[in-house]
């Protein structure tokens, strides 16, 4: 599988996702749009991972390359590609799907406990089963 990582800051790296990709023989490519690197076409990857960063869809005019990322995400969705968004990446996926990012009244940084819906729990179980097969 060909995995494209889109990063938005030098300190935001794919971490364990990249470790998992290499362990499982997948090819990876990182594009740093914040440094002016161009995004590839949607046909160049099978799995899109959009990482976090200090940018915000609320101030997209300060980071106009985010418009291109949203368009790439839309195309990836339309072609049924695998997509993960972390922090800013999740906001960009939401924007691509027609949602609007809003400011939270609370600071949202770090890790917090969460509860999975039944659908999410089923998905994680499926992923775990696929991982065991490899």
Short mmCIF file of C-alpha atoms in Angstrom, two decimals:
data_model
loop_
_atom_site.label_atom_id
_atom_site.label_comp_id
_atom_site.label_asym_id
_atom_site.label_seq_id
_atom_site.Cartn_x
_atom_site.Cartn_y
_atom_site.Cartn_z
CA UNK A 1 0.00 0.00 0.00
CA UNK A 2 1.19 3.52 -0.79
CA UNK A 3 0.69 5.88 2.14
CA UNK A 4 0.88 9.67 1.80
CA UNK A 5 1.57 11.69 4.95
CA UNK A 6 0.70 15.39 4.77
CA UNK A 7 2.45 17.29 7.55
CA UNK A 8 2.03 20.87 8.74
CA UNK A 9 4.98 21.49 11.09
CA UNK A 10 8.42 20.06 11.67
CA UNK A 11 7.35 18.84 15.12
CA UNK A 12 4.25 16.99 13.84
CA UNK A 13 5.45 13.62 12.56
CA UNK A 14 3.51 10.46 11.66
CA UNK A 15 5.14 8.57 14.53
CA UNK A 16 3.64 5.15 15.16
CA UNK A 17 1.60 5.22 11.95
CA UNK A 18 4.84 5.40 9.97
CA UNK A 19 6.41 2.68 12.14
CA UNK A 20 3.38 0.46 11.45
CA UNK A 21 3.57 1.20 7.71
CA UNK A 22 7.22 0.24 7.47
CA UNK A 23 6.72 -2.86 9.64
CA UNK A 24 4.03 -4.01 7.23
CA UNK A 25 5.97 -3.28 4.05
CA UNK A 26 3.98 -0.27 2.91
CA UNK A 27 5.66 2.56 1.04
CA UNK A 28 5.42 6.03 2.52
CA UNK A 29 5.87 9.56 1.29
CA UNK A 30 5.73 12.76 3.31
CA UNK A 31 4.66 16.06 1.78
CA UNK A 32 5.26 19.24 3.74
CA UNK A 33 2.75 21.66 2.27
CA UNK A 34 3.70 24.30 4.83
CA UNK A 35 7.14 24.40 3.15
CA UNK A 36 5.67 24.81 -0.32
CA UNK A 37 5.82 21.16 -1.40
CA UNK A 38 3.12 20.23 -3.89
CA UNK A 39 0.54 17.57 -3.24
CA UNK A 40 0.48 14.62 -5.64
CA UNK A 41 -2.60 13.52 -7.52
CA UNK A 42 -5.05 11.25 -5.75
CA UNK A 43 -3.86 8.35 -7.94
CA UNK A 44 -0.42 8.49 -6.29
CA UNK A 45 -1.57 6.97 -2.97
CA UNK A 46 -3.91 4.40 -1.45
CA UNK A 47 -4.00 5.78 2.09
CA UNK A 48 -3.95 9.45 3.10
CA UNK A 49 -2.81 10.53 6.56
CA UNK A 50 -3.29 14.24 7.27
CA UNK A 51 -1.37 15.26 10.38
CA UNK A 52 -1.90 18.10 12.83
CA UNK A 53 -0.26 21.47 13.06
CA UNK A 54 -0.69 25.00 14.34
CA UNK A 55 -2.77 26.12 11.34
CA UNK A 56 -6.56 26.37 11.45
CA UNK A 57 -9.37 26.22 8.89
CA UNK A 58 -10.70 29.28 10.76
CA UNK A 59 -7.70 31.26 9.48
CA UNK A 60 -7.25 29.49 6.15
CA UNK A 61 -6.17 32.70 4.43
CA UNK A 62 -2.96 32.48 6.50
CA UNK A 63 -2.30 28.98 5.13
CA UNK A 64 -3.85 28.92 1.63
CA UNK A 65 -2.28 25.52 0.85
CA UNK A 66 -4.99 24.08 3.11
CA UNK A 67 -7.48 24.74 0.29
CA UNK A 68 -5.50 22.31 -1.90
CA UNK A 69 -5.45 19.76 0.91
CA UNK A 70 -9.22 19.99 1.32
CA UNK A 71 -9.64 19.40 -2.41
CA UNK A 72 -7.30 16.39 -2.28
CA UNK A 73 -9.26 15.00 0.67
CA UNK A 74 -12.53 15.41 -1.29
CA UNK A 75 -11.04 13.50 -4.21
CA UNK A 76 -9.70 10.79 -1.88
CA UNK A 77 -13.14 10.40 -0.31
CA UNK A 78 -14.77 10.17 -3.74
CA UNK A 79 -12.30 7.43 -4.71
CA UNK A 80 -12.85 5.51 -1.46
CA UNK A 81 -9.25 5.90 -0.28
CA UNK A 82 -8.34 5.19 3.33
CA UNK A 83 -8.01 8.46 5.25
CA UNK A 84 -6.92 9.36 8.77
CA UNK A 85 -6.88 12.91 10.13
CA UNK A 86 -5.05 13.89 13.31
CA UNK A 87 -6.10 17.16 14.96
CA UNK A 88 -5.89 19.71 12.12
CA UNK A 89 -6.14 16.78 9.71
CA UNK A 90 -9.49 15.77 11.22
CA UNK A 91 -10.72 19.35 10.88
CA UNK A 92 -9.72 19.36 7.21
CA UNK A 93 -11.60 16.10 6.63
CA UNK A 94 -14.64 17.69 8.25
CA UNK A 95 -14.29 20.74 6.00
CA UNK A 96 -13.99 18.48 2.94
CA UNK A 97 -17.26 16.81 3.96
CA UNK A 98 -19.02 20.17 4.28
CA UNK A 99 -18.72 20.74 8.03
CA UNK A 100 -17.38 23.96 9.47
CA UNK A 101 -14.66 24.17 12.09
CA UNK A 102 -15.59 26.07 15.23
CA UNK A 103 -13.55 27.29 18.16
CA UNK A 104 -13.90 25.25 21.29
CA UNK A 105 -14.37 27.04 24.59
CA UNK A 106 -11.86 24.54 26.03
CA UNK A 107 -8.20 23.94 25.29
CA UNK A 108 -7.90 20.85 23.10
CA UNK A 109 -4.38 19.57 23.25
CA UNK A 110 -3.14 16.27 24.53
CA UNK A 111 -4.82 12.91 24.96
CA UNK A 112 -8.15 12.39 26.62
CA UNK A 113 -10.25 9.30 27.37
CA UNK A 114 -12.88 8.44 24.81
CA UNK A 115 -15.71 6.00 24.35
CA UNK A 116 -16.16 4.18 21.05
CA UNK A 117 -19.51 3.87 19.37
CA UNK A 118 -20.51 0.33 18.39
CA UNK A 119 -19.55 1.11 14.78
CA UNK A 120 -16.10 2.37 15.80
CA UNK A 121 -15.53 -0.63 18.08
CA UNK A 122 -16.40 -2.95 15.18
CA UNK A 123 -13.95 -1.11 12.92
CA UNK A 124 -11.14 -1.40 15.47
CA UNK A 125 -11.89 -5.10 15.87
CA UNK A 126 -11.69 -5.55 12.09
CA UNK A 127 -8.37 -3.70 11.96
CA UNK A 128 -7.00 -5.86 14.79
CA UNK A 129 -8.08 -9.01 12.95
CA UNK A 130 -6.39 -7.83 9.74
CA UNK A 131 -3.24 -7.02 11.71
CA UNK A 132 -3.15 -10.54 13.16
CA UNK A 133 -3.35 -12.04 9.65
CA UNK A 134 -0.21 -10.11 8.64
#
